[in-house]
Structures are given as C-alpha cells and as structure tokens.
XYZ file of N, CA and C in Angstrom:
801
model
N 10.379 -58.091 -21.484
C 10.931 -57.736 -20.395
C 11.346 -58.322 -19.213
N 12.665 -58.414 -18.889
C 13.271 -59.694 -17.709
C 12.549 -59.424 -16.772
N 12.395 -60.405 -15.807
C 12.078 -60.162 -14.612
C 13.430 -59.893 -13.820
N 13.036 -58.856 -12.337
C 13.919 -58.672 -11.730
C 13.634 -60.032 -10.339
N 14.771 -60.865 -10.121
C 14.809 -61.710 -9.269
C 14.740 -61.544 -7.940
N 13.956 -61.420 -7.132
C 13.977 -61.006 -5.845
C 14.619 -61.614 -4.622
N 15.083 -62.936 -4.959
C 15.688 -63.878 -3.625
C 16.405 -63.366 -2.924
N 16.717 -63.199 -1.796
C 17.437 -62.338 -0.787
C 18.360 -63.576 -0.043
N 19.683 -63.029 -0.208
C 20.819 -63.753 0.427
C 19.886 -64.587 1.829
N 20.329 -66.070 2.081
C 19.577 -66.524 3.064
C 18.350 -66.543 2.700
N 17.695 -66.928 1.621
C 16.365 -67.189 1.312
C 16.270 -68.451 0.642
N 15.286 -69.375 0.775
C 15.260 -70.237 -0.271
C 13.800 -70.668 -0.720
N 13.862 -71.486 -1.716
C 12.514 -71.573 -2.667
C 11.218 -72.060 -2.056
N 10.141 -71.411 -2.099
C 9.174 -71.750 -1.300
C 8.238 -72.564 -2.474
N 7.559 -73.760 -1.709
C 6.830 -74.539 -2.445
C 5.731 -73.907 -3.059
N 4.811 -74.589 -3.937
C 3.591 -73.639 -4.938
C 2.803 -73.731 -3.859
N 2.649 -74.625 -2.736
C 1.669 -75.061 -1.757
C 1.533 -73.989 -0.956
N 3.106 -73.672 -0.220
C 3.446 -72.592 0.553
C 2.870 -71.067 -0.101
N 3.315 -71.107 -1.315
C 2.757 -69.435 -1.874
C 1.369 -69.576 -2.463
N 0.570 -70.584 -2.691
C -0.624 -70.451 -2.864
C -1.173 -70.263 -1.547
N -0.654 -70.628 -0.250
C -1.263 -70.665 0.813
C -1.398 -69.086 1.592
N 0.116 -68.849 1.221
C 0.252 -67.300 1.725
C -0.352 -66.191 1.002
N -0.893 -66.686 -0.397
C -1.491 -65.500 -1.300
C -2.908 -65.372 -0.796
N -3.726 -66.473 -0.526
C -4.704 -66.697 0.060
C -4.952 -65.935 0.853
N -4.097 -66.410 2.267
C -4.233 -65.414 3.431
C -4.202 -64.259 3.268
N -3.315 -63.735 2.366
C -3.250 -62.182 2.637
C -4.400 -61.317 1.374
N -4.636 -62.388 0.357
C -5.921 -61.889 0.005
C -7.137 -61.360 0.547
N -7.139 -62.188 1.700
C -8.450 -62.106 2.946
C -8.082 -60.572 3.275
N -7.425 -59.985 3.238
C -7.077 -58.864 4.094
C -7.838 -58.066 3.021
N -8.299 -57.963 1.623
C -9.384 -57.494 0.786
C -8.589 -56.693 -0.282
N -9.797 -56.371 -0.958
C -9.169 -55.422 -2.000
C -7.778 -55.551 -3.049
N -7.363 -54.373 -2.639
C -6.027 -54.937 -3.272
C -4.923 -56.054 -2.927
N -5.143 -56.201 -2.282
C -4.174 -57.690 -2.036
C -4.703 -58.564 -2.676
N -5.590 -58.722 -3.242
C -6.168 -59.936 -4.112
C -4.994 -60.342 -5.564
N -4.936 -61.937 -5.481
C -4.106 -61.991 -6.389
C -4.385 -63.467 -7.168
N -5.041 -63.662 -7.945
C -5.045 -65.092 -8.632
C -4.403 -65.694 -9.336
N -4.307 -67.180 -8.812
C -3.146 -68.047 -9.288
C -3.662 -68.856 -10.289
N -2.942 -69.455 -11.118
C -3.331 -70.379 -12.078
C -3.223 -69.661 -13.322
N -3.867 -70.774 -14.754
C -3.988 -70.794 -15.837
C -4.586 -69.139 -16.257
N -4.500 -68.113 -17.390
C -5.387 -67.041 -17.659
C -6.488 -67.671 -18.326
N -7.670 -67.360 -17.941
C -8.412 -67.492 -18.222
C -8.900 -67.457 -20.041
N -9.733 -68.189 -20.910
C -9.994 -68.065 -22.177
C -10.818 -66.577 -22.605
N -11.733 -66.176 -21.487
C -12.499 -65.242 -21.179
C -11.659 -63.811 -21.889
N -12.134 -62.782 -23.204
C -11.583 -61.879 -23.739
C -10.941 -60.968 -22.389
N -10.164 -60.054 -22.752
C -9.809 -59.192 -21.882
C -8.343 -59.417 -20.753
N -8.045 -60.611 -21.295
C -7.015 -60.588 -20.023
C -5.750 -60.035 -20.729
N -4.628 -59.726 -20.562
C -3.699 -58.876 -21.466
C -2.301 -59.300 -20.475
N -1.178 -59.255 -20.948
C 0.225 -59.393 -20.471
C 0.487 -57.921 -19.508
N 1.117 -58.614 -18.728
C 1.594 -57.200 -17.544
C 2.449 -56.487 -18.202
N 3.187 -56.817 -19.054
C 4.325 -56.353 -19.904
C 3.604 -55.272 -20.976
N 2.493 -55.769 -21.220
C 2.116 -54.407 -21.825
C 1.107 -53.299 -20.986
N 0.774 -53.159 -20.161
C 0.681 -52.747 -18.943
C 1.481 -51.418 -18.361
N 2.838 -52.276 -18.857
C 4.206 -51.488 -18.002
C 4.973 -50.750 -18.812
N 5.169 -51.387 -20.319
C 5.989 -50.684 -21.489
C 5.004 -50.445 -22.679
N 4.030 -50.446 -23.062
C 3.280 -50.183 -24.321
C 2.492 -49.172 -24.120
N 3.071 -47.752 -24.654
C 2.715 -46.636 -24.904
C 1.258 -46.341 -25.370
N 0.759 -47.135 -26.072
C -0.711 -47.019 -26.256
C -1.359 -47.737 -25.379
N -0.983 -48.563 -24.645
C -2.020 -49.361 -23.693
C -1.949 -48.430 -22.995
N -0.698 -47.261 -22.162
C -0.711 -46.466 -21.173
C -1.391 -45.194 -21.561
N -1.546 -44.985 -22.309
C -2.270 -43.755 -22.973
C -3.635 -43.970 -22.975
N -4.193 -45.191 -23.126
C -5.610 -45.598 -23.153
C -6.124 -45.242 -21.494
N -5.279 -46.303 -20.848
C -5.491 -46.356 -19.051
C -5.699 -44.823 -18.828
N -4.735 -44.097 -19.008
C -4.701 -42.929 -18.417
C -6.170 -42.035 -19.057
N -6.442 -41.740 -20.730
C -7.599 -41.787 -21.100
C -8.821 -41.651 -20.183
N -9.087 -43.550 -20.092
C -10.212 -43.892 -19.487
C -10.054 -43.256 -18.097
N -9.096 -43.167 -17.324
C -9.121 -42.541 -16.068
C -9.217 -41.207 -15.958
N -9.016 -40.752 -16.963
C -9.694 -39.000 -16.979
C -11.038 -38.786 -17.431
N -11.458 -39.873 -17.943
C -13.055 -39.681 -18.358
C -13.953 -40.100 -16.811
N -13.104 -41.166 -16.071
C -13.975 -41.502 -14.835
C -13.912 -40.445 -13.793
N -12.658 -39.528 -13.830
C -12.314 -38.768 -12.967
C -13.052 -37.505 -13.449
N -13.496 -37.093 -14.518
C -14.049 -35.827 -14.973
C -12.981 -34.915 -15.038
N -12.055 -35.074 -15.969
C -11.054 -34.086 -16.163
C -10.385 -34.280 -17.225
N -10.088 -32.969 -17.830
C -9.017 -32.973 -19.050
C -7.785 -32.726 -19.394
N -7.398 -32.954 -17.720
C -5.981 -32.553 -17.661
C -5.309 -34.065 -17.444
N -5.028 -34.549 -18.461
C -4.249 -36.097 -18.420
C -2.905 -35.988 -17.493
N -2.329 -34.808 -16.939
C -1.491 -35.010 -16.340
C -1.918 -35.373 -14.660
N -2.874 -35.114 -14.803
C -3.557 -35.231 -13.392
C -4.264 -36.948 -13.340
N -4.500 -37.060 -14.618
C -5.265 -38.435 -14.831
C -3.944 -39.716 -14.458
N -2.196 -39.127 -15.503
C -1.799 -39.797 -15.163
C -1.272 -40.590 -13.665
N -1.128 -39.159 -13.042
C -0.489 -39.242 -11.471
C -1.657 -40.201 -10.921
N -2.795 -39.958 -11.037
C -3.881 -41.088 -10.043
C -3.548 -42.416 -10.637
N -3.789 -42.325 -11.706
C -3.409 -43.682 -12.129
C -2.264 -44.531 -11.897
N -1.067 -43.802 -11.826
C 0.166 -44.125 -11.269
C 0.135 -44.889 -10.012
N -0.497 -43.736 -9.096
C -0.341 -44.332 -7.684
C -1.678 -45.400 -7.475
N -2.862 -45.650 -8.300
C -3.492 -46.419 -8.060
C -3.104 -47.673 -8.359
N -1.891 -47.856 -9.619
C -1.360 -49.351 -9.940
C -0.098 -49.325 -9.061
N 0.350 -48.710 -8.481
C 1.312 -48.906 -7.485
C 1.164 -49.470 -6.130
N -0.202 -48.873 -5.641
C -0.862 -49.860 -4.663
C -1.033 -50.932 -4.830
N -1.678 -51.333 -6.213
C -1.842 -52.861 -6.723
C -0.671 -53.414 -6.585
N 0.356 -53.019 -6.990
C 1.282 -53.953 -7.192
C 2.212 -53.910 -5.951
N 2.252 -53.228 -5.138
C 2.705 -53.002 -3.670
C 2.077 -54.190 -2.746
N 0.471 -54.553 -2.925
C 0.039 -54.629 -1.786
C 0.147 -56.543 -1.605
N 0.006 -57.230 -2.743
C 0.129 -58.405 -2.645
C 1.742 -59.072 -2.021
N 2.652 -58.451 -3.064
C 3.767 -58.547 -2.153
C 4.645 -58.433 -0.832
N 3.981 -57.174 -0.367
C 4.005 -56.484 1.065
C 3.171 -57.474 1.745
N 2.100 -57.897 1.663
C 1.349 -58.314 2.571
C 1.977 -59.786 3.087
N 2.695 -60.400 1.761
C 2.864 -61.523 1.808
C 4.538 -61.820 2.620
N 5.376 -60.513 2.680
C 6.629 -60.220 3.368
C 6.362 -59.788 4.805
N 5.126 -59.075 4.962
C 4.936 -58.848 6.346
C 4.371 -60.059 6.976
N 2.996 -60.814 6.602
C 2.580 -61.707 6.805
C 3.279 -63.034 7.226
N 3.905 -63.629 6.135
C 4.805 -65.061 6.122
C 6.391 -64.626 5.800
N 6.904 -63.626 6.007
C 8.136 -63.503 5.799
C 8.399 -64.250 4.421
N 7.553 -63.956 3.321
C 7.748 -64.762 2.059
C 8.003 -63.426 0.876
N 8.988 -63.988 0.076
C 9.208 -63.041 -1.017
C 8.707 -63.355 -2.451
N 7.406 -62.744 -2.614
C 7.018 -63.042 -4.154
C 7.031 -62.396 -5.362
N 7.119 -62.892 -6.623
C 7.705 -62.242 -7.584
C 6.506 -61.876 -8.595
N 6.268 -60.593 -8.609
C 4.945 -61.039 -9.797
C 5.900 -60.241 -11.138
N 6.467 -61.279 -11.555
C 7.208 -61.084 -12.844
C 6.424 -61.161 -14.239
N 6.564 -59.874 -14.677
C 5.603 -59.753 -15.613
C 5.110 -60.443 -16.682
N 5.922 -61.295 -17.185
C 5.612 -62.236 -18.238
C 5.121 -63.427 -17.530
N 4.826 -63.742 -16.208
C 3.856 -64.413 -15.995
C 2.380 -63.851 -15.052
N 2.720 -62.294 -15.446
C 1.264 -61.887 -14.888
C 0.299 -61.546 -15.778
N -0.859 -61.533 -15.827
C -1.639 -60.629 -16.673
C -2.987 -59.825 -15.840
N -3.267 -59.105 -16.501
C -4.260 -57.862 -16.088
C -5.541 -57.914 -16.761
N -6.631 -57.379 -16.357
C -7.850 -57.201 -17.152
C -8.502 -55.781 -16.558
N -9.052 -54.801 -17.609
C -9.539 -53.788 -17.569
C -10.955 -53.772 -16.940
N -11.124 -53.075 -15.819
C -12.296 -52.974 -15.344
C -12.893 -51.569 -14.860
N -14.449 -51.245 -15.322
C -14.767 -49.901 -15.087
C -14.306 -49.211 -13.388
N -14.392 -50.203 -12.147
C -13.868 -49.300 -11.280
C -13.307 -50.811 -9.913
N -13.033 -50.039 -9.304
C -12.148 -51.453 -8.229
C -10.785 -51.546 -8.651
N -9.924 -52.341 -7.681
C -8.629 -52.941 -7.681
C -8.330 -53.412 -9.302
N -7.308 -53.243 -10.232
C -7.284 -54.227 -11.006
C -7.090 -55.622 -10.982
N -7.754 -56.117 -11.955
C -7.789 -58.156 -11.747
C -6.437 -58.209 -11.943
N -5.737 -58.975 -11.286
C -3.968 -59.423 -11.818
C -4.220 -61.066 -11.371
N -3.406 -61.867 -12.092
C -3.643 -62.846 -12.298
C -2.129 -63.468 -12.649
N -1.427 -64.523 -11.854
C -0.267 -64.939 -11.977
C -0.587 -66.636 -12.479
N -0.013 -66.712 -13.888
C 0.417 -68.089 -14.253
C 1.212 -69.142 -13.222
N 2.432 -68.114 -13.166
C 3.359 -68.714 -12.534
C 3.737 -67.941 -11.301
N 3.657 -68.491 -10.103
C 4.657 -67.345 -8.899
C 5.345 -67.959 -7.941
N 6.863 -67.615 -8.587
C 7.985 -68.044 -7.495
C 7.937 -67.258 -5.943
N 8.268 -67.661 -5.331
C 8.377 -67.564 -3.911
C 9.423 -67.814 -3.175
N 10.001 -67.153 -2.174
C 11.118 -67.363 -1.488
C 10.990 -67.397 0.224
N 11.002 -68.345 0.809
C 11.176 -67.785 2.375
C 12.328 -67.679 3.038
N 11.786 -66.573 3.829
C 13.429 -65.531 4.101
C 13.630 -65.976 5.567
N 14.718 -66.463 5.830
C 14.964 -66.810 7.212
C 15.140 -65.439 8.513
N 15.474 -64.426 7.453
C 16.119 -63.092 8.188
C 15.435 -62.009 7.779
N 14.250 -61.998 8.577
C 13.089 -60.915 7.709
C 13.975 -59.487 7.760
N 14.976 -59.084 8.156
C 15.563 -57.846 8.278
C 16.115 -57.542 7.129
N 16.125 -58.655 6.164
C 17.155 -58.731 5.010
C 15.850 -58.825 3.685
N 14.785 -58.103 4.154
C 13.612 -58.618 3.039
C 13.568 -57.124 2.109
N 14.016 -56.457 2.791
C 13.512 -55.124 1.972
C 14.447 -54.811 0.911
N 15.603 -55.054 0.405
C 16.368 -54.623 -0.472
C 15.511 -55.557 -1.726
N 15.636 -57.167 -1.275
C 14.778 -57.801 -2.236
C 13.572 -57.704 -2.901
N 12.679 -56.854 -2.060
C 11.127 -56.298 -2.207
C 11.517 -55.148 -3.097
N 12.185 -54.261 -2.938
C 12.321 -53.429 -3.388
C 12.624 -53.601 -5.021
N 13.823 -54.385 -4.896
C 14.196 -54.646 -6.448
C 13.001 -55.356 -7.487
N 12.210 -56.155 -6.494
C 10.951 -56.392 -7.121
C 9.913 -55.673 -7.435
N 9.330 -54.882 -7.045
C 8.308 -54.127 -7.089
C 8.509 -52.687 -7.636
N 9.979 -51.711 -7.303
C 10.224 -50.765 -7.823
C 10.767 -50.996 -9.183
N 12.162 -51.833 -9.125
C 12.773 -51.747 -10.287
C 12.021 -52.523 -11.137
N 11.442 -53.737 -10.841
C 10.777 -54.509 -11.683
C 9.397 -54.343 -12.563
N 8.575 -53.335 -11.810
C 7.104 -53.197 -11.904
C 7.153 -51.383 -12.103
N 7.781 -50.904 -11.324
C 7.074 -49.283 -11.005
C 7.964 -48.565 -12.210
N 9.594 -49.054 -12.343
C 10.395 -47.800 -12.823
C 9.559 -48.269 -14.377
N 9.647 -49.348 -15.075
C 9.495 -49.360 -16.026
C 8.192 -48.573 -16.693
N 6.865 -48.668 -15.403
C 5.842 -48.229 -15.491
C 5.892 -46.719 -15.713
N 6.667 -46.183 -14.570
C 7.148 -44.681 -14.522
C 7.435 -44.218 -15.957
N 8.569 -45.223 -16.689
C 8.933 -44.534 -17.930
C 8.241 -44.287 -19.091
N 7.377 -45.452 -19.322
C 6.143 -45.202 -20.102
C 5.020 -44.256 -19.580
N 4.639 -44.283 -18.500
C 3.825 -42.726 -18.177
C 4.583 -41.728 -18.932
N 5.680 -41.182 -18.453
C 6.438 -39.979 -18.965
C 6.672 -39.919 -20.034
N 6.399 -41.197 -20.976
C 6.644 -40.878 -22.633
C 5.517 -40.539 -23.150
N 4.245 -40.899 -22.460
C 2.926 -40.173 -23.090
C 2.638 -38.948 -22.241
N 2.823 -38.587 -21.496
C 2.459 -37.401 -20.583
C 3.879 -36.964 -19.712
N 3.680 -35.659 -19.683
C 5.109 -34.954 -19.261
C 4.444 -34.671 -17.573
N 5.282 -35.022 -17.046
C 5.123 -35.329 -15.333
C 6.347 -35.714 -14.887
N 6.639 -34.684 -13.727
C 7.770 -34.989 -12.802
C 7.827 -36.341 -12.139
N 9.164 -36.740 -12.469
C 9.270 -38.264 -11.659
C 9.016 -37.786 -10.057
N 9.713 -36.747 -9.469
C 9.432 -36.718 -8.314
C 7.786 -36.973 -7.845
N 7.192 -36.459 -8.428
C 5.578 -36.653 -8.238
C 5.429 -38.368 -8.030
N 5.858 -39.090 -9.328
C 5.106 -40.098 -9.237
C 5.578 -41.236 -8.403
N 7.175 -40.515 -7.659
C 7.833 -41.379 -6.860
C 7.232 -41.413 -5.604
N 6.758 -40.066 -5.237
C 5.859 -39.774 -4.055
C 4.814 -40.430 -3.770
N 3.984 -40.472 -5.219
C 2.947 -41.444 -5.329
C 3.436 -42.631 -4.917
N 4.605 -43.342 -5.694
C 4.751 -44.663 -5.265
C 4.862 -45.261 -3.837
N 5.467 -43.855 -3.010
C 5.610 -44.013 -1.460
C 4.234 -43.807 -1.279
N 3.376 -43.137 -1.402
C 2.193 -42.897 -0.744
C 1.379 -44.302 -0.876
N 1.930 -44.770 -1.680
C 0.970 -46.020 -2.313
C 1.443 -47.137 -1.535
N 3.089 -47.197 -0.984
C 3.108 -48.008 -0.063
C 3.079 -48.103 1.328
N 2.990 -46.289 1.725
C 2.882 -46.417 3.115
C 1.105 -46.834 3.561
N 0.000 -46.282 2.268
C -0.946 -46.450 2.487
C -1.084 -48.244 2.561
N -0.445 -49.394 1.550
C -0.798 -50.326 1.932
C -0.629 -51.036 3.240
N 1.016 -50.680 3.752
C 1.197 -51.128 5.093
C 0.532 -50.409 6.199
N -0.107 -49.285 6.071
C -1.047 -49.304 7.061
C -2.361 -49.414 6.935
N -3.036 -49.873 6.040
C -4.183 -50.607 5.764
C -4.055 -52.526 6.681
N -2.737 -52.672 6.193
C -2.401 -54.014 6.432
C -2.728 -53.956 8.126
N -1.791 -52.845 8.821
C -1.706 -52.972 9.875
C -2.960 -52.530 10.806
N -3.781 -51.944 10.112
C -5.458 -51.917 10.657
C -5.910 -53.285 10.341
N -6.324 -54.002 9.551
C -6.679 -54.953 9.236
C -5.935 -56.109 10.462
N -4.749 -56.245 10.362
C -4.135 -57.171 11.221
C -3.285 -56.366 12.288
N -3.776 -55.699 13.570
C -3.298 -55.238 14.478
C -1.692 -55.865 14.820
N -1.787 -57.182 14.668
C -0.603 -57.739 15.350
C 0.523 -57.536 14.315
N 0.418 -57.109 13.138
C 1.578 -56.837 12.123
C 1.391 -55.896 12.287
N 1.403 -54.546 12.672
C 1.660 -53.154 12.134
C 2.948 -52.795 12.999
N 3.423 -52.973 13.664
C 4.879 -52.909 13.995
C 5.913 -53.221 13.028
N 5.542 -54.695 12.762
C 6.358 -55.163 11.962
C 6.244 -54.392 10.555
N 5.105 -54.229 10.009
C 4.784 -53.589 8.711
C 5.603 -52.097 8.786
N 5.365 -51.503 9.819
C 5.849 -49.747 9.677
C 7.241 -50.113 9.713
N 7.726 -50.960 10.205
C 9.559 -51.344 10.429
C 9.846 -51.437 9.173
N 9.051 -52.087 8.158
C 9.479 -52.653 7.245
C 9.587 -51.366 6.002
N 8.154 -50.707 6.022
C 7.817 -49.399 5.448
C 9.083 -48.399 5.372
N 9.469 -48.149 6.698
C 10.457 -47.169 6.968
C 11.707 -47.265 6.368
N 12.090 -48.986 6.379
C 13.522 -49.497 5.589
C 12.926 -49.071 3.865
N 11.975 -49.634 3.527
C 11.697 -49.115 1.909
C 12.060 -47.800 1.610
N 10.991 -46.853 2.521
C 11.425 -45.400 2.413
C 12.645 -44.791 2.156
N 13.519 -45.672 2.741
C 15.087 -45.369 2.757
C 15.710 -45.660 1.844
N 14.909 -45.997 0.671
C 15.929 -47.227 -0.036
C 15.586 -46.441 -1.947
N 16.660 -46.146 -2.303
C 17.332 -46.115 -3.852
C 15.684 -44.881 -4.433
N 14.811 -44.911 -4.904
C 14.140 -43.386 -5.501
C 13.021 -43.413 -4.484
N 12.496 -43.934 -3.831
C 11.828 -43.487 -2.506
C 12.665 -42.850 -1.473
N 13.804 -42.808 -1.238
C 14.336 -42.024 -0.308
C 13.971 -40.489 -0.727
N 13.619 -39.800 0.633
C 13.216 -38.463 0.780
C 11.945 -37.867 -0.110
N 10.846 -39.207 -0.352
C 9.802 -38.506 -0.226
C 8.636 -38.322 0.230
N 9.014 -38.904 1.701
C 8.361 -38.378 2.547
C 8.582 -39.697 3.861
N 8.072 -39.238 5.289
C 8.209 -39.658 6.383
C 6.950 -40.623 6.970
N 7.503 -41.940 7.407
C 6.543 -42.738 8.419
C 6.652 -42.261 9.494
N 5.952 -41.430 10.292
C 6.055 -41.178 11.519
C 4.883 -41.737 12.728
N 5.169 -41.408 13.965
C 4.235 -42.377 15.111
C 4.250 -41.177 15.681
N 3.104 -40.259 15.405
C 2.741 -39.053 16.534
C 1.985 -39.513 17.731
N 1.271 -40.570 17.670
C 1.027 -41.312 18.980
C 1.082 -42.578 19.095
N 1.507 -43.115 20.066
C 2.246 -44.266 20.237
C 1.169 -45.418 19.594
N 1.526 -46.499 18.847
C 0.694 -47.346 18.061
C -0.118 -46.664 16.930
N 0.027 -45.568 16.716
C -1.195 -44.726 15.197
C 0.476 -44.257 14.379
N 0.730 -45.024 13.679
C 1.989 -44.622 12.544
C 0.747 -43.553 11.772
N 1.766 -42.764 11.132
C 0.748 -41.900 9.788
C 2.063 -41.753 9.017
N 1.647 -41.140 7.487
C 2.320 -40.892 6.694
C 2.341 -39.387 5.908
N 3.403 -38.826 5.778
C 3.495 -37.385 5.275
C 4.175 -37.393 3.760
N 3.666 -37.162 2.862
C 4.815 -36.847 1.911
C 5.479 -35.465 1.356
N 6.228 -35.652 0.813
C 6.669 -34.316 0.420
C 6.318 -33.862 -1.166
N 5.620 -34.336 -1.662
C 4.676 -33.895 -2.919
C 3.498 -33.952 -2.900
N 2.732 -33.669 -4.418
C 1.440 -33.812 -4.207
C 0.936 -34.440 -5.621
N -0.054 -35.160 -5.385
C -0.328 -36.267 -6.193
C -1.312 -35.565 -7.166
N -1.650 -34.401 -6.906
C -2.711 -33.564 -7.723
C -3.980 -33.453 -7.794
N -4.454 -34.515 -6.973
C -6.044 -35.178 -6.345
C -6.809 -33.711 -6.423
N -6.214 -32.784 -5.688
C -6.859 -31.521 -5.532
C -7.237 -30.617 -6.881
N -7.126 -31.048 -8.074
C -7.287 -30.442 -9.398
C -8.050 -31.197 -9.844
N -9.237 -32.006 -9.271
C -10.040 -33.038 -9.944
C -11.633 -32.068 -9.254
N -12.380 -32.274 -10.499
C -13.504 -31.602 -10.023
C -14.035 -32.067 -8.497
N -14.426 -31.202 -7.530
C -14.620 -31.890 -6.096
C -13.482 -32.056 -5.536
N -12.673 -32.594 -5.871
C -11.060 -32.817 -4.962
C -10.734 -32.138 -4.041
N -9.981 -32.798 -3.319
C -9.582 -31.816 -2.167
C -7.858 -32.639 -2.097
N -7.416 -32.166 -0.914
C -5.894 -32.369 -0.588
C -6.333 -33.640 0.199
N -5.117 -34.349 0.014
C -5.127 -36.040 0.637
C -4.491 -35.962 1.999
N -5.009 -36.909 2.789
C -4.113 -36.526 4.186
C -2.764 -36.508 4.351
N -2.286 -37.307 3.228
C -0.323 -37.121 3.519
C -0.226 -35.939 2.745
N -0.917 -35.126 2.019
C -0.377 -34.042 1.329
C 0.553 -33.110 1.662
N 1.780 -32.815 0.704
C 2.841 -31.982 1.618
C 1.885 -30.353 1.505
N 0.663 -30.274 0.655
C 0.118 -29.244 0.982
C -0.556 -28.740 2.101
N -1.023 -29.595 2.810
C -1.618 -29.592 4.424
C -0.952 -29.116 5.252
N -1.553 -27.995 6.156
C -0.821 -27.410 6.830
C -0.324 -28.334 7.830
N 1.128 -28.300 8.481
C 1.595 -29.485 9.289
C 0.749 -29.030 10.669
N 0.194 -28.149 10.998
C -0.572 -27.902 12.427
C -1.666 -28.571 12.111
N -2.141 -28.741 11.118
C -3.928 -29.205 10.861
C -3.666 -30.482 10.709
N -2.448 -31.093 9.935
C -2.117 -32.342 9.950
C -1.931 -33.233 11.432
N -1.152 -32.262 12.374
C -0.773 -33.189 13.731
C -2.427 -33.012 14.488
N -3.189 -32.077 14.121
C -4.754 -32.378 14.806
C -5.594 -33.747 14.255
N -5.550 -33.432 12.690
C -5.791 -34.820 12.707
C -5.176 -35.905 12.753
N -3.959 -36.084 12.861
C -3.456 -37.047 13.840
C -3.628 -37.551 15.086
N -4.013 -36.561 15.822
C -4.511 -36.584 17.298
C -5.963 -37.134 17.590
N -6.935 -36.394 16.353
C -8.161 -37.040 16.587
C -8.356 -38.370 16.236
N -7.716 -38.833 15.042
C -7.669 -40.197 14.881
C -7.264 -41.128 15.954
N -6.400 -40.809 16.698
C -5.839 -41.173 17.825
C -6.703 -41.237 18.865
N -7.365 -40.275 18.841
C -8.272 -40.482 20.528
C -9.701 -41.153 19.581
N -10.239 -41.174 18.398
C -11.225 -41.851 17.921
C -11.265 -43.261 17.817
N -10.050 -43.907 17.903
C -9.553 -45.039 17.553
C -9.749 -45.943 18.781
N -9.794 -45.129 20.159
C -9.785 -45.701 21.259
C -8.723 -46.807 21.818
N -7.871 -46.109 21.067
C -6.714 -47.168 21.607
C -5.598 -46.186 22.410
C-alpha cells in the first residue's frame, strides 16, 4: 500500500529529534494521542498496519471482536463503532502534532504496526516516522487530509464495506465526529490551542469526503461543539443511547446541553 506523502508547499523535512520531541509532547495529552517510536518489539501480536487497513479477514475479525465486547449481533453496528474508534486513533497523533507544533507527521502504513488489546486505544508503533515543519500553518489542512483520510481512512472504509454492507455516508460521518472529538479534547487539555484546533477542524470539515458531514459550531464564546448529519448507530447497542453530536438529537435539546456545558465550565 503506497504512502500518501503529506509534505505541504513551504514545508521542510524535520529532524528525527524534532519529530520525536513533538510526538512525545502530544502523547502527554493522553490516550489516543500516544504513538510509540522505534523498532517493533519481537513479542508476538504486533502486525503491519497494512493488514488492518486492507485485509478483509483481519477487519472481519476485528468487527467480530468489537461485536462481542459490545454485546451486539448486528455486525453493521460493530463495524461502525470500530471504524469510528480507529478514525479517532489515526487522527489524534497527526492532529496533535499539527496543532501544537505546526508539524506534519506521516503514519505511513508500511512503517506502522499495531497490536490488538482487549480495551482502550489501539497500540501503534512507528518504526520510521517522517515529519515536515510547516512554515505557513494555514496550508496544513490539505496535506493533513491526504495523509489521514486518503492514506488511512479511505482504504479502511473500503475494506470495512467489503466485509459489512454499510453506508459510506455513515462512515464519513464517523470520521468527522472522530476528527471533531479529537480537536475538542485537545482544546480541553490545552486551552491555549483551542482556537487554533477549531480553525483547523473547520477547514478539514470543508474538505473532500468530510464536506457536509457536520458542523463545528461555537454556541457560546470559547465553547466549540460539533453536530453531525448522520448517526453512528450507537443507540442500537444494549443500553446505548444517542451521542451528543448525533443527528437524531432534537436541536432544542442539543442547544440546552451546549448552554449547560458552557455554564458548568465556569468560563
């Protein structure tokens, strides 16, 4: 699977030390932002990312595992939840590096490995990670989109749809929700980056397959929120309900939730 090189006009290669420092800083934001660097351990379980993106048998096994953990017999629901979780995982390190360091990092599948775990963020390890320092941050959205959406999420979506019949609009709504959730979480953890994160999010949401999937609004000053135009099917899980950004949430109820969140934050 060829890598989609993300270097932007006006960017220049970053040294390995700069890339490693940025990745470590972003990982401190927690959970999905983590990315290990260096040779793949010899312990069993590590597999090339190309398997997870393009091998139907691997994806089918991951969907079945997700269905078992969620207690559902609906493979379409499990596939949706799996895709959204992986989208969040693939977005987080590159978005963090872009927002916090004006750095493009390329999770080239041929250089990245993953390992299955029972719960929590999927462990990712890059044996080699290229990065580009961007002189003009206003030009970062296009190459970032190509790196994550074109290079990772499009092949994953294609493979998921080979295994389970599922609407492409649902998957791209999931990708948009994962993007927005990642940027909003980054803004919560690092308030000084919130405005920059929201601006980048809006630009990405107006790009390619993400266009029309949802809106990153600001119902109260300093309190961005996302509303999507599709549903991830979470409500169909045992004990599941509607996500806060779901299209099925009544607009009036959503506005009340946003207002309450703004009041409770004390900002």
